[in-house]
Structure formats: C-alpha cells, structure tokens
Short mmCIF file of C-alpha atoms in Angstrom, two decimals:
data_model
loop_
_atom_site.label_atom_id
_atom_site.label_comp_id
_atom_site.label_asym_id
_atom_site.label_seq_id
_atom_site.Cartn_x
_atom_site.Cartn_y
_atom_site.Cartn_z
CA MET E 16 109.91 37.61 188.94
CA MET E 17 112.14 40.21 187.08
CA ILE E 18 113.48 42.83 189.43
CA LYS E 19 113.94 46.26 187.64
CA THR E 20 117.00 48.24 188.16
CA ASP E 21 117.05 51.92 187.67
CA LYS E 22 120.43 52.53 186.26
CA SER E 23 120.46 55.84 187.07
CA LYS E 24 121.27 54.93 190.50
CA ILE E 25 124.52 53.45 189.90
CA GLY E 26 127.52 55.40 190.36
CA LEU E 27 131.02 55.77 189.31
CA ILE E 28 134.38 56.16 191.22
CA SER E 29 134.71 59.89 191.62
CA ARG E 30 137.42 60.42 194.16
CA SER E 31 139.26 59.14 197.10
CA MET E 32 138.30 59.93 200.65
CA THR E 33 140.26 62.02 203.09
CA LYS E 34 141.28 59.89 206.24
CA ASP E 35 138.52 62.11 208.28
CA GLU E 36 136.16 61.39 205.74
CA HIS E 37 136.60 57.62 205.82
CA HIS E 38 136.74 57.46 209.81
CA LEU E 39 133.47 59.65 209.57
CA HIS E 40 131.62 57.08 207.38
CA GLU E 41 133.06 54.38 209.38
CA ASN E 42 131.65 55.24 212.58
CA LEU E 43 128.09 56.04 211.23
CA LEU E 44 128.17 52.51 209.38
CA LEU E 45 128.99 51.22 212.80
CA ILE E 46 125.82 53.15 214.05
CA VAL E 47 123.79 51.46 211.08
CA LYS E 48 125.12 47.97 211.67
CA GLU E 49 124.26 48.12 215.49
CA ALA E 50 120.88 49.72 214.77
CA ASN E 51 120.26 46.84 212.42
CA GLU E 52 121.38 44.17 214.77
CA THR E 53 119.56 45.33 217.69
CA PHE E 54 116.64 46.04 215.57
CA ASN E 55 116.30 49.76 216.97
CA GLY E 56 115.96 52.48 213.88
CA LYS E 57 115.38 54.78 216.58
CA MET E 58 119.18 55.39 217.09
CA LEU E 59 119.58 56.43 213.39
CA GLU E 60 117.44 59.35 213.79
CA LYS E 61 120.02 61.90 215.37
CA HIS E 62 122.26 61.11 212.47
CA LEU E 63 120.20 61.80 209.68
CA ALA E 64 120.12 65.08 207.77
CA ALA E 65 117.09 66.96 207.32
CA ASN E 66 117.46 66.28 203.60
CA VAL E 67 118.28 62.66 203.87
CA LYS E 68 117.61 60.60 200.50
CA MET E 69 117.41 56.54 200.79
CA THR E 70 117.68 54.93 197.44
CA ALA E 71 118.00 51.15 196.68
CA GLN E 72 118.99 49.85 193.30
CA HIS E 73 116.01 47.53 193.12
CA ILE E 74 112.98 49.93 194.24
CA TRP E 75 112.47 52.63 191.49
CA ASP E 76 111.40 55.23 193.98
CA ASP E 77 113.70 56.94 196.47
CA MET E 78 112.60 57.98 199.84
CA GLU E 79 113.40 61.70 200.95
CA GLY E 80 113.29 63.78 204.02
CA LYS E 81 114.01 62.94 207.70
CA GLU E 82 110.43 63.21 208.37
CA LYS E 83 110.05 59.84 206.01
CA VAL E 84 113.12 58.12 206.47
CA ALA E 85 113.65 57.80 210.24
CA PRO E 86 109.75 56.60 210.58
CA TYR E 87 110.39 54.30 207.88
CA PHE E 88 113.42 52.75 209.71
CA ILE E 89 111.82 52.47 212.90
CA GLY E 90 108.90 50.42 211.70
CA ARG E 91 111.10 48.59 209.10
CA PHE E 92 113.41 47.20 212.15
CA LYS E 93 110.11 46.42 214.37
CA PHE E 94 109.24 44.40 211.27
CA PHE E 95 112.70 42.60 211.01
CA GLU E 96 112.37 41.90 214.96
CA GLU E 97 109.17 39.85 214.45
CA LYS E 98 110.44 37.75 211.67
CA LYS E 99 113.92 37.28 213.03
CA ASP E 100 112.93 33.82 213.39
CA GLU E 101 111.98 33.35 209.68
CA THR E 102 114.91 34.92 208.22
CA GLU E 103 118.32 35.22 209.27
CA ARG E 104 120.13 38.47 209.14
CA SER E 105 123.73 39.06 209.54
CA PHE E 106 126.02 41.98 208.74
CA GLU E 107 129.77 42.38 207.78
CA LYS E 108 132.17 45.11 207.49
CA GLY E 109 134.08 46.02 204.09
CA TYR E 110 135.52 48.05 201.42
CA VAL E 111 134.07 48.43 197.95
CA ASN E 112 135.18 50.53 194.70
CA GLY E 113 131.72 52.52 194.54
CA SER E 114 131.08 56.31 194.66
CA TYR E 115 134.52 56.56 196.38
CA GLU E 116 138.09 54.09 196.21
CA ASP E 117 137.87 51.84 199.05
CA GLN E 118 134.19 53.19 200.35
CA PRO E 119 133.30 51.74 203.88
CA CYS E 120 130.23 49.67 203.62
CA ILE E 121 128.01 47.30 205.48
CA VAL E 122 127.35 43.85 203.77
CA LEU E 123 123.89 42.28 204.58
CA SER E 124 123.39 38.53 204.32
CA LEU E 125 119.98 36.97 204.76
CA ASN E 126 120.00 33.19 205.78
CA GLY E 127 124.04 32.84 205.03
CA LYS E 128 123.99 34.49 201.68
CA ARG E 129 125.41 38.05 201.04
CA SER E 130 122.52 39.72 199.11
CA ALA E 131 123.21 43.68 199.28
CA TYR E 132 125.55 46.55 200.78
CA ILE E 133 124.76 49.59 202.34
CA CYS E 134 127.00 52.84 201.62
CA LEU E 135 126.57 56.07 203.04
CA ASP E 136 126.50 59.82 201.69
CA VAL E 137 127.79 62.20 204.22
CA ASP E 138 127.04 66.11 204.40
CA LYS E 139 129.33 68.91 205.66
CA ASN E 140 127.87 68.63 208.85
CA GLY E 141 128.61 65.04 209.50
CA GLN E 142 125.12 63.72 209.35
CA ILE E 143 124.06 60.60 207.02
CA SER E 144 122.63 62.48 203.76
CA GLY E 145 122.14 59.36 201.83
CA ILE E 146 121.44 55.62 202.59
CA ASN E 147 122.18 53.47 199.58
CA THR E 148 121.37 49.70 199.29
CA ILE E 149 123.36 47.91 196.52
CA THR E 150 122.16 44.88 195.04
CA GLU E 151 123.63 44.98 191.54
CA PHE E 152 126.46 47.35 190.71
CA PRO E 153 129.59 47.14 191.59
CA PRO E 154 128.40 43.74 192.27
CA ILE E 155 128.41 42.25 196.00
CA GLU E 156 131.43 39.88 195.04
CA LYS E 157 133.81 42.99 194.57
CA VAL E 158 133.26 44.01 198.35
CA ARG E 159 136.13 43.14 200.11
CA ILE E 160 134.97 41.43 203.66
CA ILE E 161 137.36 42.86 206.77
CA ASP E 162 137.15 42.17 210.29
CA GLN E 163 137.49 45.70 211.68
CA PHE E 164 137.50 49.19 209.93
CA SER E 165 140.43 51.56 210.09
CA VAL E 166 138.74 53.38 213.00
CA GLU E 167 138.05 50.52 215.10
CA LYS E 168 141.84 49.99 214.80
CA ILE E 169 142.38 53.43 216.02
CA ASN E 170 140.22 53.06 219.10
#
C-alpha cells in the first residue's frame, strides 16, 4: 500500500524563533506530550485557537476549527488508551529545522520505532493555531533528540 503525500504541506525554514517564541512552543508541546501520555485530549482544549488547523503529511484533508479538532483529540486519545496493550506509544522531545530553525517538536514512536514528529504553530495570543504531524519532510532522522527543552532547564 502506498501512502500519498501532499507536497503542499511541506514547509521550508522561514526564520528563527525568538527566545520567548521558543519557550512558548516548548511549553505547549509539553502539554501535548502530557495529553498524549495520559490519554487526556481534553487538556488540549483550552490551548487551541478558535481557528486551529490540524495537518498531517500522510492525510490529504486538513481538519480546521476548534469545534472539530478538540473533540477529535478527545476521541483519538480514548481510542489510543483502549489499544495501549496492542501498540506501545512513546514520546521524545527534540528540535528540527522545519518551519523554523531549531523548531521544538515531539517525536512519536510506535512499538519502539520513531514514526512521526509533531510541531506547532502558535498565534499572537499564545494559542495553538496549527498542529502539524510530519512523517516525511524534513525526515525524522533530522530531528535532534534531547532530554529537556530549554524552558525546562530554566524552571
């Protein structure tokens, strides 16, 4: 089976993040990571912008709007919790040169194999305006895995 990739969802490095932007992205990714690990999609809801857009390179159609994305995550995490004995999901922190240089991300591994990473777009109000699941470009091998985000070292 071949999975089609929408090449329009492949971004190029546009700029560097400020230190504040970097820390905001890291803090929001820590919430995304915890929501995934605890199967609690509801904890993301208050951090989603009204116009949030969820994209994945391996899926053609994006999902737009908090009224669609929030319930999707709640249901999705419930499903993952039900299947946790069949598929081991784990998450690592990292940085990748994607839409930004050294962009913070969370790497998803399934049964011990790194399979995708998640980067965020954040609006001027500090809300998640985009959740981007990257499976192909930049390749997962380009993610630099770390133990702690820079914001964790400060706290």
